[in-house]
């Protein structure tokens, strides 16, 4: 994949096909490929006339690994997304993020409102404001000597996911420390562009989609039926709702 330099950090990205650009921002411990290609999102969006742009967040995938937690605040990671759009000459586009990627998208919209025409926040509800309650468990799981030493459900999920993807666990642990940066409720209310907030009905990590959507001036909530945080990512209900939303608001 091509790379670009984002304030000294090499970021891998990929532009898929032709059409209306849409930027996709993946979740924690994932990558552009795992979150968006392997789940069928790139194929789905391409079929709907979009040009999906995927990239690996700093510390993830093939992008540069950094180990200073101060480099992983969501508002700073949003600058990687901004610089990628500038690198590609894109001045305005819809953006879709999942979990941590949704938090990054929220900060991109807050700090650079003219860049985002509309957005889909998947796997992120009220916890955008409250933060992630079990983050310490996840950090401990990532830094444990082996999976045998990890007992918590969320910790085991992310440790297994990270090991399966051969991720740099030290970089991920540093990321988890600061990337869960909460957004103030007053700042959420300042995000003017339309947002679809989509959360699985069995997702115990994201918080309420309805509670977050109600704070947004133009927010809509969608429940991904019978899906938890991990299994909602590529769900067909989610895809259908996102495509309908983008058709209404994407420009």
PDB file of C-alpha atoms in Angstrom:
ATOM      1  CA  UNK A   1       0.000   0.000   0.000  1.00  0.00           C
ATOM      2  CA  UNK A   2       1.116   3.622  -0.467  1.00  0.00           C
ATOM      3  CA  UNK A   3       2.178   5.666   2.525  1.00  0.00           C
ATOM      4  CA  UNK A   4       2.133   9.322   3.456  1.00  0.00           C
ATOM      5  CA  UNK A   5       3.915  11.260   6.177  1.00  0.00           C
ATOM      6  CA  UNK A   6       1.637  12.536   8.933  1.00  0.00           C
ATOM      7  CA  UNK A   7       3.731  14.827  11.152  1.00  0.00           C
ATOM      8  CA  UNK A   8       6.623  12.360  11.028  1.00  0.00           C
ATOM      9  CA  UNK A   9       4.530   9.191  11.314  1.00  0.00           C
ATOM     10  CA  UNK A  10       4.250   6.938   8.255  1.00  0.00           C
ATOM     11  CA  UNK A  11       0.616   6.036   7.598  1.00  0.00           C
ATOM     12  CA  UNK A  12      -0.378   3.273   5.182  1.00  0.00           C
ATOM     13  CA  UNK A  13      -3.528   3.858   3.146  1.00  0.00           C
ATOM     14  CA  UNK A  14      -5.383   2.491   0.140  1.00  0.00           C
ATOM     15  CA  UNK A  15      -7.851   4.020  -2.307  1.00  0.00           C
ATOM     16  CA  UNK A  16     -10.332   1.507  -3.695  1.00  0.00           C
ATOM     17  CA  UNK A  17     -11.710   2.041  -7.184  1.00  0.00           C
ATOM     18  CA  UNK A  18     -13.549   5.128  -8.366  1.00  0.00           C
ATOM     19  CA  UNK A  19     -16.615   7.040  -7.286  1.00  0.00           C
ATOM     20  CA  UNK A  20     -17.542   9.456  -4.494  1.00  0.00           C
ATOM     21  CA  UNK A  21     -14.776   9.369  -1.851  1.00  0.00           C
ATOM     22  CA  UNK A  22     -15.658   8.088   1.624  1.00  0.00           C
ATOM     23  CA  UNK A  23     -13.060   7.835   4.384  1.00  0.00           C
ATOM     24  CA  UNK A  24     -13.172   4.755   6.629  1.00  0.00           C
ATOM     25  CA  UNK A  25     -11.497   4.809  10.073  1.00  0.00           C
ATOM     26  CA  UNK A  26     -11.019   1.444  11.778  1.00  0.00           C
ATOM     27  CA  UNK A  27     -11.301   0.447  15.411  1.00  0.00           C
ATOM     28  CA  UNK A  28      -8.806  -0.394  18.136  1.00  0.00           C
ATOM     29  CA  UNK A  29      -6.450  -3.328  17.447  1.00  0.00           C
ATOM     30  CA  UNK A  30      -7.808  -3.633  13.924  1.00  0.00           C
ATOM     31  CA  UNK A  31      -6.624  -2.289  10.551  1.00  0.00           C
ATOM     32  CA  UNK A  32      -8.073  -0.963   7.340  1.00  0.00           C
ATOM     33  CA  UNK A  33      -8.076  -4.444   5.856  1.00  0.00           C
ATOM     34  CA  UNK A  34      -9.558  -6.253   8.842  1.00  0.00           C
ATOM     35  CA  UNK A  35     -12.221  -3.671   9.660  1.00  0.00           C
ATOM     36  CA  UNK A  36     -13.333  -2.685   6.170  1.00  0.00           C
ATOM     37  CA  UNK A  37     -12.114  -5.078   3.478  1.00  0.00           C
ATOM     38  CA  UNK A  38     -12.483  -8.437   5.223  1.00  0.00           C
ATOM     39  CA  UNK A  39     -15.979  -7.509   6.474  1.00  0.00           C
ATOM     40  CA  UNK A  40     -17.218  -6.641   2.979  1.00  0.00           C
ATOM     41  CA  UNK A  41     -17.627  -2.921   3.596  1.00  0.00           C
ATOM     42  CA  UNK A  42     -15.323  -1.865   0.747  1.00  0.00           C
ATOM     43  CA  UNK A  43     -17.171  -4.114  -1.679  1.00  0.00           C
ATOM     44  CA  UNK A  44     -20.560  -2.868  -0.426  1.00  0.00           C
ATOM     45  CA  UNK A  45     -19.634   0.795  -0.654  1.00  0.00           C
ATOM     46  CA  UNK A  46     -17.957   0.384  -4.033  1.00  0.00           C
ATOM     47  CA  UNK A  47     -21.105  -1.267  -5.337  1.00  0.00           C
ATOM     48  CA  UNK A  48     -23.100   1.741  -4.160  1.00  0.00           C
ATOM     49  CA  UNK A  49     -20.944   4.151  -6.165  1.00  0.00           C
ATOM     50  CA  UNK A  50     -18.445   5.191  -3.506  1.00  0.00           C
ATOM     51  CA  UNK A  51     -14.657   5.218  -3.534  1.00  0.00           C
ATOM     52  CA  UNK A  52     -13.686   3.810  -0.114  1.00  0.00           C
ATOM     53  CA  UNK A  53     -10.425   5.077   1.365  1.00  0.00           C
ATOM     54  CA  UNK A  54      -8.966   2.877   4.077  1.00  0.00           C
ATOM     55  CA  UNK A  55      -5.888   3.456   6.206  1.00  0.00           C
ATOM     56  CA  UNK A  56      -4.113   1.972   9.200  1.00  0.00           C
ATOM     57  CA  UNK A  57      -4.208   4.189  12.274  1.00  0.00           C
ATOM     58  CA  UNK A  58      -0.846   4.974  13.865  1.00  0.00           C
ATOM     59  CA  UNK A  59       0.316   1.995  15.913  1.00  0.00           C
ATOM     60  CA  UNK A  60      -1.833  -0.376  13.858  1.00  0.00           C
ATOM     61  CA  UNK A  61      -1.475  -2.538  10.767  1.00  0.00           C
ATOM     62  CA  UNK A  62       1.385  -1.499   8.524  1.00  0.00           C
ATOM     63  CA  UNK A  63       1.576   2.081   9.820  1.00  0.00           C
ATOM     64  CA  UNK A  64       4.416   3.182  12.075  1.00  0.00           C
ATOM     65  CA  UNK A  65       4.317   1.910  15.658  1.00  0.00           C
ATOM     66  CA  UNK A  66       4.775   4.499  18.389  1.00  0.00           C
ATOM     67  CA  UNK A  67       4.915   3.774  22.114  1.00  0.00           C
ATOM     68  CA  UNK A  68       4.281   7.137  23.758  1.00  0.00           C
ATOM     69  CA  UNK A  69       0.668   7.315  25.017  1.00  0.00           C
ATOM     70  CA  UNK A  70       0.743  11.078  24.432  1.00  0.00           C
ATOM     71  CA  UNK A  71       0.728  10.374  20.683  1.00  0.00           C
ATOM     72  CA  UNK A  72      -2.551   8.454  20.773  1.00  0.00           C
ATOM     73  CA  UNK A  73      -5.138  10.974  21.918  1.00  0.00           C
ATOM     74  CA  UNK A  74      -8.159  10.716  19.646  1.00  0.00           C
ATOM     75  CA  UNK A  75      -7.957  14.383  18.679  1.00  0.00           C
ATOM     76  CA  UNK A  76      -4.362  13.833  17.523  1.00  0.00           C
ATOM     77  CA  UNK A  77      -5.223  10.677  15.590  1.00  0.00           C
ATOM     78  CA  UNK A  78      -7.958  12.692  13.883  1.00  0.00           C
ATOM     79  CA  UNK A  79      -5.180  14.847  12.443  1.00  0.00           C
ATOM     80  CA  UNK A  80      -3.857  11.787  10.587  1.00  0.00           C
ATOM     81  CA  UNK A  81      -7.276  11.528   8.920  1.00  0.00           C
ATOM     82  CA  UNK A  82      -7.248  15.237   8.109  1.00  0.00           C
ATOM     83  CA  UNK A  83      -3.769  15.033   6.618  1.00  0.00           C
ATOM     84  CA  UNK A  84      -4.737  11.997   4.540  1.00  0.00           C
ATOM     85  CA  UNK A  85      -7.688  13.858   3.030  1.00  0.00           C
ATOM     86  CA  UNK A  86      -5.385  16.795   2.276  1.00  0.00           C
ATOM     87  CA  UNK A  87      -2.781  14.435   0.804  1.00  0.00           C
ATOM     88  CA  UNK A  88      -5.437  13.075  -1.561  1.00  0.00           C
ATOM     89  CA  UNK A  89      -6.789  16.525  -2.428  1.00  0.00           C
ATOM     90  CA  UNK A  90     -10.204  15.839  -0.864  1.00  0.00           C
ATOM     91  CA  UNK A  91     -11.857  18.904   0.646  1.00  0.00           C
ATOM     92  CA  UNK A  92     -15.127  17.346   1.843  1.00  0.00           C
ATOM     93  CA  UNK A  93     -16.401  13.777   2.160  1.00  0.00           C
ATOM     94  CA  UNK A  94     -18.526  11.443   4.277  1.00  0.00           C
ATOM     95  CA  UNK A  95     -16.576   9.604   6.978  1.00  0.00           C
ATOM     96  CA  UNK A  96     -17.329   6.311   8.668  1.00  0.00           C
ATOM     97  CA  UNK A  97     -15.650   5.102  11.846  1.00  0.00           C
ATOM     98  CA  UNK A  98     -16.059   2.043  14.026  1.00  0.00           C
ATOM     99  CA  UNK A  99     -15.462   2.062  17.809  1.00  0.00           C
ATOM    100  CA  UNK A 100     -12.178   3.949  18.326  1.00  0.00           C
ATOM    101  CA  UNK A 101     -12.548   5.004  14.707  1.00  0.00           C
ATOM    102  CA  UNK A 102     -15.895   6.590  15.556  1.00  0.00           C
ATOM    103  CA  UNK A 103     -14.269   8.539  18.392  1.00  0.00           C
ATOM    104  CA  UNK A 104     -11.569   9.721  15.981  1.00  0.00           C
ATOM    105  CA  UNK A 105     -14.263  10.691  13.481  1.00  0.00           C
ATOM    106  CA  UNK A 106     -16.069  12.702  16.155  1.00  0.00           C
ATOM    107  CA  UNK A 107     -12.928  14.730  16.865  1.00  0.00           C
ATOM    108  CA  UNK A 108     -12.320  15.222  13.150  1.00  0.00           C
ATOM    109  CA  UNK A 109     -15.844  16.647  12.847  1.00  0.00           C
ATOM    110  CA  UNK A 110     -15.468  18.819  15.929  1.00  0.00           C
ATOM    111  CA  UNK A 111     -12.135  20.342  14.958  1.00  0.00           C
ATOM    112  CA  UNK A 112     -12.566  20.418  11.149  1.00  0.00           C
ATOM    113  CA  UNK A 113     -16.304  20.647  10.483  1.00  0.00           C
ATOM    114  CA  UNK A 114     -15.961  21.706   6.852  1.00  0.00           C
ATOM    115  CA  UNK A 115     -14.243  18.416   5.944  1.00  0.00           C
ATOM    116  CA  UNK A 116     -17.074  16.023   6.837  1.00  0.00           C
ATOM    117  CA  UNK A 117     -20.388  16.102   4.975  1.00  0.00           C
ATOM    118  CA  UNK A 118     -21.940  13.418   7.173  1.00  0.00           C
ATOM    119  CA  UNK A 119     -20.725  10.504   9.268  1.00  0.00           C
ATOM    120  CA  UNK A 120     -21.525   7.015  10.474  1.00  0.00           C
ATOM    121  CA  UNK A 121     -20.374   6.209  14.010  1.00  0.00           C
ATOM    122  CA  UNK A 122     -20.488   2.458  14.520  1.00  0.00           C
ATOM    123  CA  UNK A 123     -19.864   0.738  17.847  1.00  0.00           C
ATOM    124  CA  UNK A 124     -19.833   4.039  19.737  1.00  0.00           C
ATOM    125  CA  UNK A 125     -22.703   5.365  21.827  1.00  0.00           C
ATOM    126  CA  UNK A 126     -22.803   7.307  25.078  1.00  0.00           C
ATOM    127  CA  UNK A 127     -19.286   6.112  25.907  1.00  0.00           C
ATOM    128  CA  UNK A 128     -17.993   8.789  23.552  1.00  0.00           C
ATOM    129  CA  UNK A 129     -18.620  11.052  26.547  1.00  0.00           C
ATOM    130  CA  UNK A 130     -18.034   8.722  29.484  1.00  0.00           C
ATOM    131  CA  UNK A 131     -14.993   6.879  28.124  1.00  0.00           C
ATOM    132  CA  UNK A 132     -14.377   3.132  28.181  1.00  0.00           C
ATOM    133  CA  UNK A 133     -14.955   1.614  31.605  1.00  0.00           C
ATOM    134  CA  UNK A 134     -12.897  -1.555  31.145  1.00  0.00           C
ATOM    135  CA  UNK A 135      -9.884   0.002  29.437  1.00  0.00           C
ATOM    136  CA  UNK A 136      -7.555  -0.929  32.325  1.00  0.00           C
ATOM    137  CA  UNK A 137      -8.588  -4.561  31.892  1.00  0.00           C
ATOM    138  CA  UNK A 138      -7.730  -4.380  28.190  1.00  0.00           C
ATOM    139  CA  UNK A 139      -4.339  -2.774  28.859  1.00  0.00           C
ATOM    140  CA  UNK A 140      -3.524  -5.495  31.392  1.00  0.00           C
ATOM    141  CA  UNK A 141      -4.575  -8.171  28.913  1.00  0.00           C
ATOM    142  CA  UNK A 142      -2.376  -6.750  26.171  1.00  0.00           C
ATOM    143  CA  UNK A 143       0.672  -6.572  28.429  1.00  0.00           C
ATOM    144  CA  UNK A 144       0.158  -9.955  30.125  1.00  0.00           C
ATOM    145  CA  UNK A 145       2.833 -12.589  29.551  1.00  0.00           C
ATOM    146  CA  UNK A 146       0.311 -14.913  27.913  1.00  0.00           C
ATOM    147  CA  UNK A 147      -3.401 -15.402  27.366  1.00  0.00           C
ATOM    148  CA  UNK A 148      -3.421 -17.832  30.293  1.00  0.00           C
ATOM    149  CA  UNK A 149      -2.949 -14.863  32.624  1.00  0.00           C
ATOM    150  CA  UNK A 150      -5.994 -13.001  31.232  1.00  0.00           C
ATOM    151  CA  UNK A 151      -9.334 -13.693  32.895  1.00  0.00           C
ATOM    152  CA  UNK A 152     -11.664 -10.779  32.087  1.00  0.00           C
ATOM    153  CA  UNK A 153     -14.057 -11.197  29.155  1.00  0.00           C
ATOM    154  CA  UNK A 154     -13.217  -7.940  27.374  1.00  0.00           C
ATOM    155  CA  UNK A 155      -9.517  -8.381  28.042  1.00  0.00           C
ATOM    156  CA  UNK A 156      -9.538 -11.880  26.568  1.00  0.00           C
ATOM    157  CA  UNK A 157     -11.485 -10.698  23.503  1.00  0.00           C
ATOM    158  CA  UNK A 158      -8.951  -8.016  22.658  1.00  0.00           C
ATOM    159  CA  UNK A 159      -5.909 -10.146  23.528  1.00  0.00           C
ATOM    160  CA  UNK A 160      -7.123 -12.947  21.245  1.00  0.00           C
ATOM    161  CA  UNK A 161      -7.953 -10.403  18.524  1.00  0.00           C
ATOM    162  CA  UNK A 162      -4.525  -8.767  18.795  1.00  0.00           C
ATOM    163  CA  UNK A 163      -2.668 -12.082  18.794  1.00  0.00           C
ATOM    164  CA  UNK A 164      -4.676 -13.350  15.829  1.00  0.00           C
ATOM    165  CA  UNK A 165      -3.785 -10.224  13.856  1.00  0.00           C
ATOM    166  CA  UNK A 166      -0.112 -10.387  14.946  1.00  0.00           C
ATOM    167  CA  UNK A 167      -0.456  -6.826  16.238  1.00  0.00           C
ATOM    168  CA  UNK A 168       2.193  -4.932  18.191  1.00  0.00           C
ATOM    169  CA  UNK A 169       0.687  -5.294  21.673  1.00  0.00           C
ATOM    170  CA  UNK A 170       2.985  -2.718  23.258  1.00  0.00           C
ATOM    171  CA  UNK A 171       1.851  -0.105  20.756  1.00  0.00           C
ATOM    172  CA  UNK A 172      -1.780  -1.084  21.330  1.00  0.00           C
ATOM    173  CA  UNK A 173      -1.404  -0.797  25.102  1.00  0.00           C
ATOM    174  CA  UNK A 174       0.013   2.721  24.698  1.00  0.00           C
ATOM    175  CA  UNK A 175      -2.866   3.551  22.371  1.00  0.00           C
ATOM    176  CA  UNK A 176      -5.504   2.307  24.810  1.00  0.00           C
ATOM    177  CA  UNK A 177      -4.167   4.552  27.576  1.00  0.00           C
ATOM    178  CA  UNK A 178      -5.090   7.796  25.813  1.00  0.00           C
ATOM    179  CA  UNK A 179      -7.209   7.042  22.720  1.00  0.00           C
ATOM    180  CA  UNK A 180     -10.305   6.623  24.902  1.00  0.00           C
ATOM    181  CA  UNK A 181     -10.224  10.415  25.388  1.00  0.00           C
ATOM    182  CA  UNK A 182     -13.798  11.458  26.312  1.00  0.00           C
ATOM    183  CA  UNK A 183     -15.547  14.224  24.424  1.00  0.00           C
ATOM    184  CA  UNK A 184     -17.411  16.845  26.418  1.00  0.00           C
ATOM    185  CA  UNK A 185     -21.176  16.802  26.050  1.00  0.00           C
ATOM    186  CA  UNK A 186     -21.108  20.465  25.057  1.00  0.00           C
ATOM    187  CA  UNK A 187     -18.704  19.619  22.213  1.00  0.00           C
ATOM    188  CA  UNK A 188     -20.914  16.789  20.973  1.00  0.00           C
ATOM    189  CA  UNK A 189     -23.727  19.317  20.675  1.00  0.00           C
ATOM    190  CA  UNK A 190     -21.509  21.451  18.421  1.00  0.00           C
ATOM    191  CA  UNK A 191     -21.206  18.763  15.721  1.00  0.00           C
ATOM    192  CA  UNK A 192     -23.603  20.016  13.056  1.00  0.00           C
ATOM    193  CA  UNK A 193     -23.235  17.472  10.248  1.00  0.00           C
ATOM    194  CA  UNK A 194     -25.692  14.547  10.142  1.00  0.00           C
ATOM    195  CA  UNK A 195     -24.525  11.479  12.075  1.00  0.00           C
ATOM    196  CA  UNK A 196     -25.854   7.920  12.146  1.00  0.00           C
ATOM    197  CA  UNK A 197     -25.053   6.315  15.519  1.00  0.00           C
ATOM    198  CA  UNK A 198     -25.188   2.517  15.153  1.00  0.00           C
ATOM    199  CA  UNK A 199     -24.657   0.137  18.083  1.00  0.00           C
ATOM    200  CA  UNK A 200     -25.336  -3.578  18.503  1.00  0.00           C
ATOM    201  CA  UNK A 201     -28.213  -4.584  20.754  1.00  0.00           C
ATOM    202  CA  UNK A 202     -25.807  -6.767  22.761  1.00  0.00           C
ATOM    203  CA  UNK A 203     -22.887  -4.321  22.748  1.00  0.00           C
ATOM    204  CA  UNK A 204     -21.831  -3.742  26.365  1.00  0.00           C
ATOM    205  CA  UNK A 205     -18.846  -1.542  25.443  1.00  0.00           C
ATOM    206  CA  UNK A 206     -20.332   1.297  23.374  1.00  0.00           C
ATOM    207  CA  UNK A 207     -23.062   2.742  25.564  1.00  0.00           C
ATOM    208  CA  UNK A 208     -26.473   3.894  24.368  1.00  0.00           C
ATOM    209  CA  UNK A 209     -26.839   4.933  20.728  1.00  0.00           C
ATOM    210  CA  UNK A 210     -30.069   6.788  21.487  1.00  0.00           C
ATOM    211  CA  UNK A 211     -28.491   8.805  24.312  1.00  0.00           C
ATOM    212  CA  UNK A 212     -25.648   9.950  22.053  1.00  0.00           C
ATOM    213  CA  UNK A 213     -27.839  10.643  19.015  1.00  0.00           C
ATOM    214  CA  UNK A 214     -30.120  12.833  21.137  1.00  0.00           C
ATOM    215  CA  UNK A 215     -27.201  15.154  21.902  1.00  0.00           C
ATOM    216  CA  UNK A 216     -26.340  15.669  18.251  1.00  0.00           C
ATOM    217  CA  UNK A 217     -28.156  18.437  16.358  1.00  0.00           C
ATOM    218  CA  UNK A 218     -28.721  16.021  13.461  1.00  0.00           C
ATOM    219  CA  UNK A 219     -28.225  12.597  15.011  1.00  0.00           C
ATOM    220  CA  UNK A 220     -30.019   9.350  14.184  1.00  0.00           C
ATOM    221  CA  UNK A 221     -29.768   6.141  16.212  1.00  0.00           C
ATOM    222  CA  UNK A 222     -29.826   2.614  14.805  1.00  0.00           C
ATOM    223  CA  UNK A 223     -29.769  -0.662  16.733  1.00  0.00           C
ATOM    224  CA  UNK A 224     -27.903  -3.560  15.106  1.00  0.00           C
ATOM    225  CA  UNK A 225     -30.095  -6.421  16.259  1.00  0.00           C
ATOM    226  CA  UNK A 226     -28.517  -9.449  17.987  1.00  0.00           C
ATOM    227  CA  UNK A 227     -24.964  -8.199  17.635  1.00  0.00           C
ATOM    228  CA  UNK A 228     -22.273  -7.433  20.225  1.00  0.00           C
ATOM    229  CA  UNK A 229     -19.314  -5.081  19.794  1.00  0.00           C
ATOM    230  CA  UNK A 230     -17.160  -7.503  17.834  1.00  0.00           C
ATOM    231  CA  UNK A 231     -19.842  -9.064  15.644  1.00  0.00           C
ATOM    232  CA  UNK A 232     -21.640  -5.870  14.616  1.00  0.00           C
ATOM    233  CA  UNK A 233     -18.831  -4.564  12.420  1.00  0.00           C
ATOM    234  CA  UNK A 234     -19.786  -6.223   9.128  1.00  0.00           C
ATOM    235  CA  UNK A 235     -23.447  -6.942   9.863  1.00  0.00           C
ATOM    236  CA  UNK A 236     -25.828  -6.692   6.883  1.00  0.00           C
ATOM    237  CA  UNK A 237     -28.373  -4.674   8.904  1.00  0.00           C
ATOM    238  CA  UNK A 238     -25.654  -2.143   9.681  1.00  0.00           C
ATOM    239  CA  UNK A 239     -24.621  -1.944   6.030  1.00  0.00           C
ATOM    240  CA  UNK A 240     -28.189  -1.418   4.842  1.00  0.00           C
ATOM    241  CA  UNK A 241     -28.815   1.345   7.402  1.00  0.00           C
ATOM    242  CA  UNK A 242     -25.518   3.060   6.564  1.00  0.00           C
ATOM    243  CA  UNK A 243     -26.188   2.977   2.818  1.00  0.00           C
ATOM    244  CA  UNK A 244     -29.656   4.449   3.306  1.00  0.00           C
ATOM    245  CA  UNK A 245     -28.236   7.179   5.549  1.00  0.00           C
ATOM    246  CA  UNK A 246     -25.430   7.995   3.122  1.00  0.00           C
ATOM    247  CA  UNK A 247     -27.891   8.146   0.224  1.00  0.00           C
ATOM    248  CA  UNK A 248     -29.873  10.746   2.152  1.00  0.00           C
ATOM    249  CA  UNK A 249     -26.954  12.841   3.410  1.00  0.00           C
ATOM    250  CA  UNK A 250     -23.721  11.981   1.573  1.00  0.00           C
ATOM    251  CA  UNK A 251     -22.482  14.660  -0.765  1.00  0.00           C
TER     252      UNK A 251
END
